[in-house]
Tab-separated table of C-alpha atoms and ligand atoms in Angstrom:
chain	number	residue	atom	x	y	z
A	213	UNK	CA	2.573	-123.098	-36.132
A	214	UNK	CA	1.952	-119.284	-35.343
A	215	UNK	CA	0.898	-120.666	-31.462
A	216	UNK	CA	4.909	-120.359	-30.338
A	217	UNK	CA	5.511	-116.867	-32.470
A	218	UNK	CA	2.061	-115.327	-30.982
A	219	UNK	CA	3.221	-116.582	-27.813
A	220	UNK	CA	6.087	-114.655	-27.998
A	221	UNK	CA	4.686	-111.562	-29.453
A	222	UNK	CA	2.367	-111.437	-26.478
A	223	UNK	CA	5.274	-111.733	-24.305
A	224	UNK	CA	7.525	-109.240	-25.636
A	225	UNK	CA	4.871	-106.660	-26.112
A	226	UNK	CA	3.605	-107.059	-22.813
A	227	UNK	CA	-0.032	-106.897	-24.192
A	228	UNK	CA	-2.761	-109.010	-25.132
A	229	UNK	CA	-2.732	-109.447	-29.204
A	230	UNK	CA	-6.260	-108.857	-30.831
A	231	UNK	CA	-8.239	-111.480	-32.123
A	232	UNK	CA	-9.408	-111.754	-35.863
A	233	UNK	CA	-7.841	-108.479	-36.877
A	234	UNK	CA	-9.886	-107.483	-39.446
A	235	UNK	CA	-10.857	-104.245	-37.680
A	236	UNK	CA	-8.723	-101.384	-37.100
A	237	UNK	CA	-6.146	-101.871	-33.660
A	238	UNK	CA	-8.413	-101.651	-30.464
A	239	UNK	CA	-6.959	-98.105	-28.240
A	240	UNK	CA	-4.247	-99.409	-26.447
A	241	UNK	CA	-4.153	-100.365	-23.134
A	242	UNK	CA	-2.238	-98.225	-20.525
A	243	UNK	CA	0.225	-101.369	-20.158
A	244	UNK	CA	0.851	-101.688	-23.671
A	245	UNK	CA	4.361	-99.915	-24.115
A	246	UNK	CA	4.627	-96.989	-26.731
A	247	UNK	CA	5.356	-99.596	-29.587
A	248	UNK	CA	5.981	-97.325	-32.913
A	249	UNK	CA	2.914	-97.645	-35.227
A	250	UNK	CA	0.844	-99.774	-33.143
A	251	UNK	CA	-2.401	-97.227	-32.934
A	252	UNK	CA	-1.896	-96.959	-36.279
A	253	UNK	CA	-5.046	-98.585	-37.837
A	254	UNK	CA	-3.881	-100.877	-41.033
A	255	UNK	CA	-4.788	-99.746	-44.479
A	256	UNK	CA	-7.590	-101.589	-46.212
A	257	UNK	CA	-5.056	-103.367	-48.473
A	258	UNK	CA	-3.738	-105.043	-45.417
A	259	UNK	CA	-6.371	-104.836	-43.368
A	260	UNK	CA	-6.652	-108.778	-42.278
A	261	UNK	CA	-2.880	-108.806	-40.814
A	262	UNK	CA	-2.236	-108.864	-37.476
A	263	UNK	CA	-1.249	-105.701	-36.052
A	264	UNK	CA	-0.212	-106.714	-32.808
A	265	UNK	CA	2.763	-108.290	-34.898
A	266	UNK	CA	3.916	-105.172	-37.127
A	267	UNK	CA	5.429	-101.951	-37.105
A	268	UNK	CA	3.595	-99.883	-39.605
A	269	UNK	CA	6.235	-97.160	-41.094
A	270	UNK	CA	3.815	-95.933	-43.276
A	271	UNK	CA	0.661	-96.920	-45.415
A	272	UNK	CA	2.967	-98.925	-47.674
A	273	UNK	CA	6.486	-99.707	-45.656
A	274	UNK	CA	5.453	-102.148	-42.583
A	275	UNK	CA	7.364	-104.334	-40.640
A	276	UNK	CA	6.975	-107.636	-38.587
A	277	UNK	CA	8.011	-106.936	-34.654
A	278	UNK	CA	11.287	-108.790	-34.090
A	279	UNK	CA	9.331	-110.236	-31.079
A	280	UNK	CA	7.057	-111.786	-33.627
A	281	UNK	CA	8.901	-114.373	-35.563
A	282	UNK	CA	11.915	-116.343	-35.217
A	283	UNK	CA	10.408	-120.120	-34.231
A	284	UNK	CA	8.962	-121.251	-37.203
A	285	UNK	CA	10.899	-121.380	-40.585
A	286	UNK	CA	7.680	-120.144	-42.171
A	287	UNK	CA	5.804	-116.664	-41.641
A	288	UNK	CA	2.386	-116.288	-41.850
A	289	UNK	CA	1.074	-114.022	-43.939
A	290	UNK	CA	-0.658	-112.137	-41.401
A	291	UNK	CA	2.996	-111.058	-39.996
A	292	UNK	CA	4.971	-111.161	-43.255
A	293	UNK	CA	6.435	-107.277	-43.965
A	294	UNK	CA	5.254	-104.752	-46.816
A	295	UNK	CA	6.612	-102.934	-49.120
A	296	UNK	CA	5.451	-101.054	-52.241
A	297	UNK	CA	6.853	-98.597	-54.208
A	298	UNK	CA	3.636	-97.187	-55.506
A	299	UNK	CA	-0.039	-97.663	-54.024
A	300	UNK	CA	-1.020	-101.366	-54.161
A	301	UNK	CA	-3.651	-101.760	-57.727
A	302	UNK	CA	-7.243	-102.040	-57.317
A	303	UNK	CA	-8.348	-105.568	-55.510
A	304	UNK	CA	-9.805	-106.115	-58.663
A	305	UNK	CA	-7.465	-107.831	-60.035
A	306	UNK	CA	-7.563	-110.478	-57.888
A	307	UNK	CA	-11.706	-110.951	-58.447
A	308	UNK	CA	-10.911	-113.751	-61.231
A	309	UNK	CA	-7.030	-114.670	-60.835
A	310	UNK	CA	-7.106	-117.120	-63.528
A	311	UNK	CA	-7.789	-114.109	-66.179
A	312	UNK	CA	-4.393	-112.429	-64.737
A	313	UNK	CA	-2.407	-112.176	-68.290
A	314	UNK	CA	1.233	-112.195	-68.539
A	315	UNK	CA	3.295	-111.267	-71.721
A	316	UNK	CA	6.067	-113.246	-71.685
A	317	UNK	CA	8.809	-111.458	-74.801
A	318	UNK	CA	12.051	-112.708	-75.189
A	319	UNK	CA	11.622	-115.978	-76.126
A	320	UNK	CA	11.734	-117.338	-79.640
A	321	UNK	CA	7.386	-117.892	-79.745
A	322	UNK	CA	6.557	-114.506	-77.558
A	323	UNK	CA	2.648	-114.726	-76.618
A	324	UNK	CA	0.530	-113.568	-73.434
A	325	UNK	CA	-0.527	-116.206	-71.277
A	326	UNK	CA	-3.475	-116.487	-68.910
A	327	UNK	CA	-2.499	-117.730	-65.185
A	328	UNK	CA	-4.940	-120.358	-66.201
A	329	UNK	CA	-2.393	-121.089	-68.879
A	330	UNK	CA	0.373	-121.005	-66.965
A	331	UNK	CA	-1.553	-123.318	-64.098
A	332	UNK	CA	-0.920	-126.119	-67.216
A	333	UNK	CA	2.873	-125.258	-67.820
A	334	UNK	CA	4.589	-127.169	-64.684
A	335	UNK	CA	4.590	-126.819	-60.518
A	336	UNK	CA	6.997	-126.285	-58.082
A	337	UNK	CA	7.070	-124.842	-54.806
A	338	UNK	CA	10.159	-123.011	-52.815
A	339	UNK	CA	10.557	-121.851	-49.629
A	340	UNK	CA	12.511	-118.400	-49.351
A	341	UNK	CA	13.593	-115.638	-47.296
A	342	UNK	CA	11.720	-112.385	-48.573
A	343	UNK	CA	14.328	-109.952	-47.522
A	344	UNK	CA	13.917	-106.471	-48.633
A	345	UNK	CA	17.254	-105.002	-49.798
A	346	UNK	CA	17.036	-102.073	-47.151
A	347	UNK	CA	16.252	-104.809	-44.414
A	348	UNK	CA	18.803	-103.448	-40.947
A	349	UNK	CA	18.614	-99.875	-42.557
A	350	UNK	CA	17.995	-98.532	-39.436
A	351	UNK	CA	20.911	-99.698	-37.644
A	352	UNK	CA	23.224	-97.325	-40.130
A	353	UNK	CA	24.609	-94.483	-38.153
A	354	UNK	CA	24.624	-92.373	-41.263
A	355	UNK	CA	20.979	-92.245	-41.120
A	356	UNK	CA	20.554	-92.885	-44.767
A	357	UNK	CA	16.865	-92.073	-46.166
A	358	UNK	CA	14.218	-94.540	-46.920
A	359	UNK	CA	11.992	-96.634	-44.534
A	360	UNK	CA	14.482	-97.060	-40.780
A	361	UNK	CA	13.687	-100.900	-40.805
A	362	UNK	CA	15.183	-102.977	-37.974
A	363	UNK	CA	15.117	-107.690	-38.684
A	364	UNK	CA	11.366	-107.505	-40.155
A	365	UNK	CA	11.751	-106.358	-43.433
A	366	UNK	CA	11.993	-110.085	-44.028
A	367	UNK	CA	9.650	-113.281	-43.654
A	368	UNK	CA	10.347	-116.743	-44.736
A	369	UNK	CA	6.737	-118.021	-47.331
A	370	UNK	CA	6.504	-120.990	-49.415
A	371	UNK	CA	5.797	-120.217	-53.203
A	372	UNK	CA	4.215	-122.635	-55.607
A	373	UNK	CA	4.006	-121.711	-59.291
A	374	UNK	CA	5.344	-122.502	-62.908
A	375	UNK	CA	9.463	-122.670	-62.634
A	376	UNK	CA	9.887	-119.634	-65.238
A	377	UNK	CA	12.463	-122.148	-67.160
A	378	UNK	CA	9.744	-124.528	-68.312
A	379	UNK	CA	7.397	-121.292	-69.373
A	380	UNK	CA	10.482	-120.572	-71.472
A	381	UNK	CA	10.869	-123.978	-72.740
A	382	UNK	CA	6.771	-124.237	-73.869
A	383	UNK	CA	7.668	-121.010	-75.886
A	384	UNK	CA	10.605	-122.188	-77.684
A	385	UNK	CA	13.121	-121.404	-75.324
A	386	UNK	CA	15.056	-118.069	-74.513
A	387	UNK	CA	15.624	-115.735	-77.734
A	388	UNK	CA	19.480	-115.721	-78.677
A	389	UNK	CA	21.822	-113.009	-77.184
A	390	UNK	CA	19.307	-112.639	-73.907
A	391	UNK	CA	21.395	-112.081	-70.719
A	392	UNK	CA	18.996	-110.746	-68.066
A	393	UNK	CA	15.404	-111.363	-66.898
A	394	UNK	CA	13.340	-108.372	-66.526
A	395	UNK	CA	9.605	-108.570	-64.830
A	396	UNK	CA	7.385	-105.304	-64.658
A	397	UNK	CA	4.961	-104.792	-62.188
A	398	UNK	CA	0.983	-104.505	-63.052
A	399	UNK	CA	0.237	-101.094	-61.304
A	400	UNK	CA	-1.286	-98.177	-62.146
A	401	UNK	CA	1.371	-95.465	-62.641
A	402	UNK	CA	0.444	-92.182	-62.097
A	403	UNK	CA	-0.124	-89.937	-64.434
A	404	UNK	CA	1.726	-86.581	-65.591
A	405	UNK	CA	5.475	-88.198	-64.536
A	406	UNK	CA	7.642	-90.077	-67.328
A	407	UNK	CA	6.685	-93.488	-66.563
A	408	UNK	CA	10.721	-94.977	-66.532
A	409	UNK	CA	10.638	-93.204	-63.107
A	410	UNK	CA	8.054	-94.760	-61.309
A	411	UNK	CA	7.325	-98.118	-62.719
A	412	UNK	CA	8.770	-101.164	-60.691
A	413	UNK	CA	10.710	-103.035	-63.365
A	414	UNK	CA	13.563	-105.031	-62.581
A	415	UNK	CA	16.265	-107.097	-64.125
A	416	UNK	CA	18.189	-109.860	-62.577
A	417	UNK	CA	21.150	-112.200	-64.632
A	418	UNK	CA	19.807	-114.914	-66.737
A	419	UNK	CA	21.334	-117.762	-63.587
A	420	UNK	CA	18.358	-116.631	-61.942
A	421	UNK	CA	16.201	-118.865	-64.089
A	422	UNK	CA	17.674	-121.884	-62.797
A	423	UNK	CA	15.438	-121.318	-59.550
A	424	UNK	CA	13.171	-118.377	-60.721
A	425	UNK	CA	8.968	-119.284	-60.190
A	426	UNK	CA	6.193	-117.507	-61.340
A	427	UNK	CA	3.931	-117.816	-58.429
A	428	UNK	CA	0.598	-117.769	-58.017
A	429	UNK	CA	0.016	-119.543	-54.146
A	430	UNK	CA	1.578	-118.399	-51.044
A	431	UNK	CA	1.806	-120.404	-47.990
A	432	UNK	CA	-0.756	-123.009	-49.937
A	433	UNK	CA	-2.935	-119.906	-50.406
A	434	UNK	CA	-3.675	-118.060	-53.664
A	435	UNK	CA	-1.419	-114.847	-52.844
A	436	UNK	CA	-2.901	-111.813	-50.926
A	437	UNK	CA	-2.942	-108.723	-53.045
A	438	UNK	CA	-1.079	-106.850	-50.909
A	439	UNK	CA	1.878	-110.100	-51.686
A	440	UNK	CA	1.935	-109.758	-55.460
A	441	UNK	CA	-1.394	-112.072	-56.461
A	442	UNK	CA	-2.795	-112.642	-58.869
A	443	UNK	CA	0.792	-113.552	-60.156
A	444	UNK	CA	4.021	-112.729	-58.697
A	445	UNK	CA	7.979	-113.477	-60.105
A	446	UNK	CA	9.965	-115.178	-57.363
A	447	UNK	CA	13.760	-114.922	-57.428
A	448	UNK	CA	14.977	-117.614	-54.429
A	449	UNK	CA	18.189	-115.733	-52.936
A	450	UNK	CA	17.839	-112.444	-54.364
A	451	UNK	CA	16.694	-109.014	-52.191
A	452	UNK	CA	12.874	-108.722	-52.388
A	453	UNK	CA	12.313	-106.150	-55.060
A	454	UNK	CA	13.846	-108.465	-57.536
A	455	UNK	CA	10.526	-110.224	-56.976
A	456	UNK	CA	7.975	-108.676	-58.680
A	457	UNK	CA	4.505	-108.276	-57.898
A	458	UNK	CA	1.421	-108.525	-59.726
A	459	UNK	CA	3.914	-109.135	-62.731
A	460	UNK	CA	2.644	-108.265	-66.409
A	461	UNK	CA	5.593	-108.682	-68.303
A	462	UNK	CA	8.225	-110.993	-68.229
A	463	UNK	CA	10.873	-110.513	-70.603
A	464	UNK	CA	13.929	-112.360	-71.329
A	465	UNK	CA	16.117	-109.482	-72.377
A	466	UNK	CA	19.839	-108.646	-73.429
A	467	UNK	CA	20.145	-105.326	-71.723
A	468	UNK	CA	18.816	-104.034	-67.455
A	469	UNK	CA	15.827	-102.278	-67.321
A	470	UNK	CA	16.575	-98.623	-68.015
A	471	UNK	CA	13.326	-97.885	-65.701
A	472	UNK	CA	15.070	-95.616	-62.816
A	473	UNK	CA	14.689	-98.188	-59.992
A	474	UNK	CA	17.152	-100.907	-62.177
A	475	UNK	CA	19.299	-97.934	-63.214
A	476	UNK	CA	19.521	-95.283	-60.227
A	477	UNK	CA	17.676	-97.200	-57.230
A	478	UNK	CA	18.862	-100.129	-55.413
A	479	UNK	CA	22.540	-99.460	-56.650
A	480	UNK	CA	25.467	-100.059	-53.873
A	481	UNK	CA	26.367	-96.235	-53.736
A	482	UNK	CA	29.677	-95.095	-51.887
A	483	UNK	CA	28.566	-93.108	-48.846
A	484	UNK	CA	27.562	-89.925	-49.927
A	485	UNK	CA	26.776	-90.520	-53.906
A	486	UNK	CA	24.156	-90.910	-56.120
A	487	UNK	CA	23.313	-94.373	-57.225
A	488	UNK	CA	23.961	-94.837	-61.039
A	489	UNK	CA	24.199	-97.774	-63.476
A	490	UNK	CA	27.995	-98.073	-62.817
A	491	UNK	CA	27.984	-99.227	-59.514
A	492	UNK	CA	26.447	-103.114	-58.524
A	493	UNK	CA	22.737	-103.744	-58.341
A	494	UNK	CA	21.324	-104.751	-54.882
A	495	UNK	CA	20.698	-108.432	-56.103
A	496	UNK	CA	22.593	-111.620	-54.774
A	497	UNK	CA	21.694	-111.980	-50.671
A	498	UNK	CA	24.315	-112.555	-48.296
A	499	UNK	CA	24.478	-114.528	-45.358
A	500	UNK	CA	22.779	-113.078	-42.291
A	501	UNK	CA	21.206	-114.108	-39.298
A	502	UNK	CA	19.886	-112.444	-36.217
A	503	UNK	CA	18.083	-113.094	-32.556
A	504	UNK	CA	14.305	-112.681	-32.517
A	505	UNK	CA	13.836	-114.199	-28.495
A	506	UNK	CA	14.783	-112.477	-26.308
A	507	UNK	CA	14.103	-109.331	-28.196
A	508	UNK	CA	15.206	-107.092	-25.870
A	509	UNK	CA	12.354	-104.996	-25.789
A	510	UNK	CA	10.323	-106.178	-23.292
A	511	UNK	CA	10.166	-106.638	-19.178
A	512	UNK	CA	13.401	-107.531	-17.603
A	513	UNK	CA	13.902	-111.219	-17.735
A	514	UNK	CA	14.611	-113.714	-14.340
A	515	UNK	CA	18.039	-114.791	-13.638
A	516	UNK	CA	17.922	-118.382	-15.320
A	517	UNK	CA	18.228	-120.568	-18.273
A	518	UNK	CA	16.748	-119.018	-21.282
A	519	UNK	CA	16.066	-119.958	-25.193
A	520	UNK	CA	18.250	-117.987	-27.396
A	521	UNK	CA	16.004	-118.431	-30.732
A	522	UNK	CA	15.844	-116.633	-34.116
A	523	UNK	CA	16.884	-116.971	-37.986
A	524	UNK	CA	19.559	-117.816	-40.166
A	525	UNK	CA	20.241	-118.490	-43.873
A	526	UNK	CA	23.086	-118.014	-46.341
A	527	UNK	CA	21.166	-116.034	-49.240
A	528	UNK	CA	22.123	-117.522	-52.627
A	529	UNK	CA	23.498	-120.501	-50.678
A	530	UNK	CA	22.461	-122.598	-48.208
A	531	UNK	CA	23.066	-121.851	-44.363
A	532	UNK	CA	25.390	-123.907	-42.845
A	533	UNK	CA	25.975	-123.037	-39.131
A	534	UNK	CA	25.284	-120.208	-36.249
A	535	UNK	CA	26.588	-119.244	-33.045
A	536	UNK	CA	25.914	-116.992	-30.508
A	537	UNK	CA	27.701	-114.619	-27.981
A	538	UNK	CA	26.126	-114.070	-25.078
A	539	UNK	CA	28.857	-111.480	-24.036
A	540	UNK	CA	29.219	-109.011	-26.690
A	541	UNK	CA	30.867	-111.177	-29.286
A	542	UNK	CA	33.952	-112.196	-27.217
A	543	UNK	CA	33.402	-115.826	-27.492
A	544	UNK	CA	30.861	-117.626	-29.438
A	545	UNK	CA	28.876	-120.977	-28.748
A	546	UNK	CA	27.587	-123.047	-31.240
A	547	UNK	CA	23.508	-122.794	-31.442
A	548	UNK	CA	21.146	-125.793	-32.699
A	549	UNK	CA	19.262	-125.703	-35.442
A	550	UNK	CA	15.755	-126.476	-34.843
A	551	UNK	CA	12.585	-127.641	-37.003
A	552	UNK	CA	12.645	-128.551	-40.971
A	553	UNK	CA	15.243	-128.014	-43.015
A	554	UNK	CA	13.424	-125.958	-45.782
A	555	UNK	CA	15.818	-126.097	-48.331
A	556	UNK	CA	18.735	-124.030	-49.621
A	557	UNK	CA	16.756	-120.768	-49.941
A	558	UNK	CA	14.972	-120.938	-46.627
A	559	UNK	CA	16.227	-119.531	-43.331
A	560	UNK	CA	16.985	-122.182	-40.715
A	561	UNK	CA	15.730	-121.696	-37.118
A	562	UNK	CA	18.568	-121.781	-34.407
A	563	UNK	CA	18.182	-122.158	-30.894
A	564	UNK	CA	20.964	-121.738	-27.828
A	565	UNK	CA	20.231	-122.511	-24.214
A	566	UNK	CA	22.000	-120.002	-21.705
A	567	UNK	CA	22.508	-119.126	-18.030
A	568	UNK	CA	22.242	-115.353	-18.157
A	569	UNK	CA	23.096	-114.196	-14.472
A	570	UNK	CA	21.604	-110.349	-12.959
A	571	UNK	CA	22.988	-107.755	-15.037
A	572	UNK	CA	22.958	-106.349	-18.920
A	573	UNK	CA	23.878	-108.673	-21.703
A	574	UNK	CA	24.662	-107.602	-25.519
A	575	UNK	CA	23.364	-110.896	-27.693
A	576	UNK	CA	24.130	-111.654	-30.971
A	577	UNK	CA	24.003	-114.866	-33.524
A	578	UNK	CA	26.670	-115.075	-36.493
A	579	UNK	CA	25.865	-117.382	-39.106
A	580	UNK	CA	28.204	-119.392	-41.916
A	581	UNK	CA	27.213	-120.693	-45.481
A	582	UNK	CA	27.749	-123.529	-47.658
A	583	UNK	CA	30.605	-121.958	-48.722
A	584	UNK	CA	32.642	-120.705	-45.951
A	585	UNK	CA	31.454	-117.524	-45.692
A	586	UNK	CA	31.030	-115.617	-42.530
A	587	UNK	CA	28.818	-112.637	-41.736
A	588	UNK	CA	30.908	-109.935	-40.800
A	589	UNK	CA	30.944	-108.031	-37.801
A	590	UNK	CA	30.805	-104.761	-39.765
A	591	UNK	CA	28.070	-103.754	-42.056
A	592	UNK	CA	29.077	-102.979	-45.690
A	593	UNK	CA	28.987	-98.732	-45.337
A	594	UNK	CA	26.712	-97.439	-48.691
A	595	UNK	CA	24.878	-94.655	-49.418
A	596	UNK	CA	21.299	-96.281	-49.573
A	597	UNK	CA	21.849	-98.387	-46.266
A	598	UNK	CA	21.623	-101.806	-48.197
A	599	UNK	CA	22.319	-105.312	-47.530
A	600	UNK	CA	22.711	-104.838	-43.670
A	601	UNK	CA	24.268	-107.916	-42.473
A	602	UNK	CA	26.364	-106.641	-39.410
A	603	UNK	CA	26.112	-109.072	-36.635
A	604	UNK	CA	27.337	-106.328	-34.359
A	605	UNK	CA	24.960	-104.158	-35.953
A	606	UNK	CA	21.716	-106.524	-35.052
A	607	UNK	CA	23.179	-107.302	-31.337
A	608	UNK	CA	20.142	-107.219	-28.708
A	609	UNK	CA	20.243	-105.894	-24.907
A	610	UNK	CA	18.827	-108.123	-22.774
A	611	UNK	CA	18.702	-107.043	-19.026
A	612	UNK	CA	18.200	-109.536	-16.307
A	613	UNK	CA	17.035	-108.566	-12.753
B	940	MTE	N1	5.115	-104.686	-58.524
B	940	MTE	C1	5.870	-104.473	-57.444
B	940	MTE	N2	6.691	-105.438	-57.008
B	940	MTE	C2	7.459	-105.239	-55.921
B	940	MTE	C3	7.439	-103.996	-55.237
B	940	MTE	C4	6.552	-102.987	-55.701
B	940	MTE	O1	6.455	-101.891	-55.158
B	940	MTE	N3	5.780	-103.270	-56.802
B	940	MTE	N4	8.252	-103.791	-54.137
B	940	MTE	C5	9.436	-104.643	-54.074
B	940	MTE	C6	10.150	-104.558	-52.815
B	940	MTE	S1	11.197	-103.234	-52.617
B	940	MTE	C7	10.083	-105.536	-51.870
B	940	MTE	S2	11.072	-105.522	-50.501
B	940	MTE	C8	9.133	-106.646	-52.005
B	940	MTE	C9	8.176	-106.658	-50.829
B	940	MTE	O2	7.322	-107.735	-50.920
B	940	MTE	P1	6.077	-107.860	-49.929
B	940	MTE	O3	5.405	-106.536	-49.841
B	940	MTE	O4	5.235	-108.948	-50.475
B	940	MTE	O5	6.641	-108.228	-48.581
B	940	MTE	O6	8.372	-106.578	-53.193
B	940	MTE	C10	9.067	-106.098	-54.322
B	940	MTE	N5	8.256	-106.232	-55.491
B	941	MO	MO1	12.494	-103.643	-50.726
C-alpha cells in the first residue's frame, strides 16, 4: 500500500527516500531541493518514521509532505503528522500496555479499569481522518501564530478499541444530568505552572459517544507512543485534539473542561481577539478536500495526460462527491473516486485524468457531503487560523514545459 505514496514522494522530492529510517536523515544530496526540515534529524520519540515523508516544524509539530500521501485511504504510521502540546511521556508507559489504567467517572458505578479490562468490554474498529484543527494554517494571510501547517496536519488510520458507549453501559450507564465527554491526557505536566494551563483535557458533546472508541491498535498495530498508546480516545469527525492521547481519565461530565485549552484554546476567535469560553469550540470537521499529485513542488511536468489524485471527506458526514478545476476554479470536472470506501469518517481517494498543455496551471479539488454541503471557496477568517477548508486557499501550481 505505501509502494504508490513512496513512489510519489520520491518523485516530488526529486530524491532518493532512505531506507529503514531508524537513524537520523542521511546529509542531503546536492539534488535534493531545500525541503523545510528535511536535515532535521527526528526526535527519539519518532525516530522510526520516515523522514523523507515529513516536514518537521519542530520537535513536537511535524507534518506529512503533501507529495507523500493522497493514493491510499490509509496512512502509515511512518508518514502520519505530530502534534503534542507538551513533551511526549516516558516510553515507559508503553513497556506493559495492558497495565495502562483508565478512570472512567461519570457513570453511575465509577471504577479504574486496566486496558486489559477494557480488551474484555467490546471491539470495534473505525477508519478516520486525523485532522488537526490548525490543519491549512499556513495558507492564512494574517499569519496567525502556531505551527504554519500546509494538507499534512492530517492522515487517514484505522482504530480498533472498546466503543466508549459499551464501557459506559458495563458501568451502569452515564450518571444523570451529564452533557459532555471530557478525556485528560496521561503526561507529565511540568512543574511550578497551575496545572489547568497546561494539561490537555478536552470536552466534546455527549453525541460524540455514539461513534467515540477508546483505542488501543492503530493500523492493526498496538499504537506508537508518539500516537497516543498505550490507550488513546478517538472522536470519528471531530479536529484531532478532541482525541486524546495516552488518556487517564475519561469522564462523563455536565460542564467543559475549565483546563485553558477547552476554555481559551481552540476557540473560533474573531480576527484579532482572544479566544474565550463564549465563542464555539474547534470540534465538528467540515468538509474539505485537497490535491496531493501533482504537488506542485517538484520538476516541471511533460505536456500530457496526467493523474489528478488526492483526498476528500465530509467530516462529521460522509463525503459524497469532488471535482476539480484545472483552470483556476472557472469550471469544474467531476473526479473518480478510487479504492475502498472506508466508511463515513474516512477520506475517500479521488482521481481526475487531464490534458495539461505547456504553460502554468492553478489546480484545485472541491468536495460535497452527504448533506449538500459544499466547501467554500473562502476560508472561514479567525484569529487562531482554524478549520482551513478554502479550496482556493489549498489550490496547487503546476507548471508544464
Ligand atoms: N494527551 C494529548 N493528546 C493530544 C494532544 C496532546 O498534546 N496530548 N494533541 C492533540 C492535537 S492538537 C492533535 S492535532 C492530535 C495529534 O495526534 P497525532 O500526534 O497522533 O497525529 O492529538 C491530540 N491529542
Ligand atoms: Mo491539533
Amino acid at each position: 500500500m505505501a509502494g504508490g505514496a513512496a513512489a510519489l514522494a520520491a518523485a516530488g522530492l526529486g530524491a532518493a527516500r532512505t531506507a529503514g529510517a531508524q537513524t537520523a536523515v542521511t546529509p542531503a544530496t546536492p539534488a535534493a531541493p531545500a525541503a523545510p526540515g528535511a536535515a532535521k534529524p527526528l526526535p527519539a520519540y519518532v525516530a522510526w518514521k520516515d523522514p523523507a515523508t515529513l516536514i518537521q516544524h519542530s520537535g513536537t509539530t511535524i507534518e506529512t509532505r503533501r507529495s507523500a500521501f493522497g493514493t491510499s485511504p490509509i496512512t502509515p504510521a511512518e508518514r502520519l503528522y505530530i502534534r503534542n502540546n507538551l513533551p511526549a511521556p516516558d516510553a515507559a508507559i508503553v513497556a506493559d500496555r495492558d497495565a495502562w489504567v483508565v478512570a472512567i467517572e461519570g457513570v453511575k458505578q465509577p471504577r479504574s479499569l486496566s486496558l486489559a479490562e477494557l480488551k474484555g468490554l467490546g471491539v470495534e474498529t473505525v477508519a478516520m481522518v486525523l485532522q488537526c484543527s490548525g490543519n491549512g494554517r499556513g495558507f492564512f494571510p494574517s499569519k496567525p501564530s502556531g505551527t504554519p501547517w500546509g494538507v499534512g496536519a492530517a492522515g487517514c488510520v484505522m482504530w480498533s478499541g472498546v466503543p466508549l458507549r459499551q464501557v459506559a453501559a458495563a458501568l451502569g450507564g452515564v450518571a444523570e444530568g451529564m452533557r459532555f465527554i471530557t478525556g485528560t491526557g496521561g503526561e507529565k505536566l511540568p512543574e511550578g505552572v497551575d496545572p489547568k494551563s497546561v494539561i490537555v483535557e478536552r470536552s466534546v458533546p455527549m453525541a460524540a459517544l455514539a461513534d467515540a472508541l477508546l483505542a488501543w491498535e492503530m493500523n492493526g498495530a498496538p499504537i506508537a507512543l508518539a500516537h497516543g498508546g498505550p490507550l488513546r480516545l478517538v472522536v470519528p469527525g471531530y479536529t484531532g485534539v478532541n482525541s486524546i492521547k495516552y488518556v487517564k481519565r475519561l469522564a462523563f461530565t455536565a460542564q467543559e473542561s475549565d483546563a485553558r485549552i477547552m476554555s481559551h484554546g481552540y476557540r473560533i476567535s474573531p480576527p484579532g481577539a482572544k479566544g474565550d469560553p463564549s465563542q464555539p469550540s474547534v470540534q465538528e470537521m467540515a468538509v474539505k478536500s485537497w490535491i496531493n499529485s501533482p504537488a506542485g513542488d517538484g520538476a516541471p511536468l511533460k505536456p500530457g495526460t496526467v493523474q489528478i489524485a488526492g483526498v476528500a471527506f465530509g467530516g462529521v458526514n460522509a463525503v459524497f462527491a469532488v471535482e476539480v478545476s484545472v483552470d483556476g476554479g472557472s469550471t469544474w470536472l467531476p473526479a473518480r473516486f478510487v479504492g475502498p470506501d472506508l466508511g463515513r469518517y474516512a477520506w475517500r481517494n479521488f482521481v481526475l485524468e487531464a490534458r495539461l498543455s505547456a504553460g502554468s496551471h492553478r489546480l484545485m479539488s472541491r468536495a460535497t457531503d452527504s448533506t449538500g454541503q459544499v466547501q467554500p471557496r473562502d476560508r472561514a477568517e479567525n484569529a487562531g487560523g482554524y478549520n482551513n477548508n478554502s479550496w482556493a486557499d489549498h489550490a496547487v501550481t503546476v507548471v508544464v514545459a
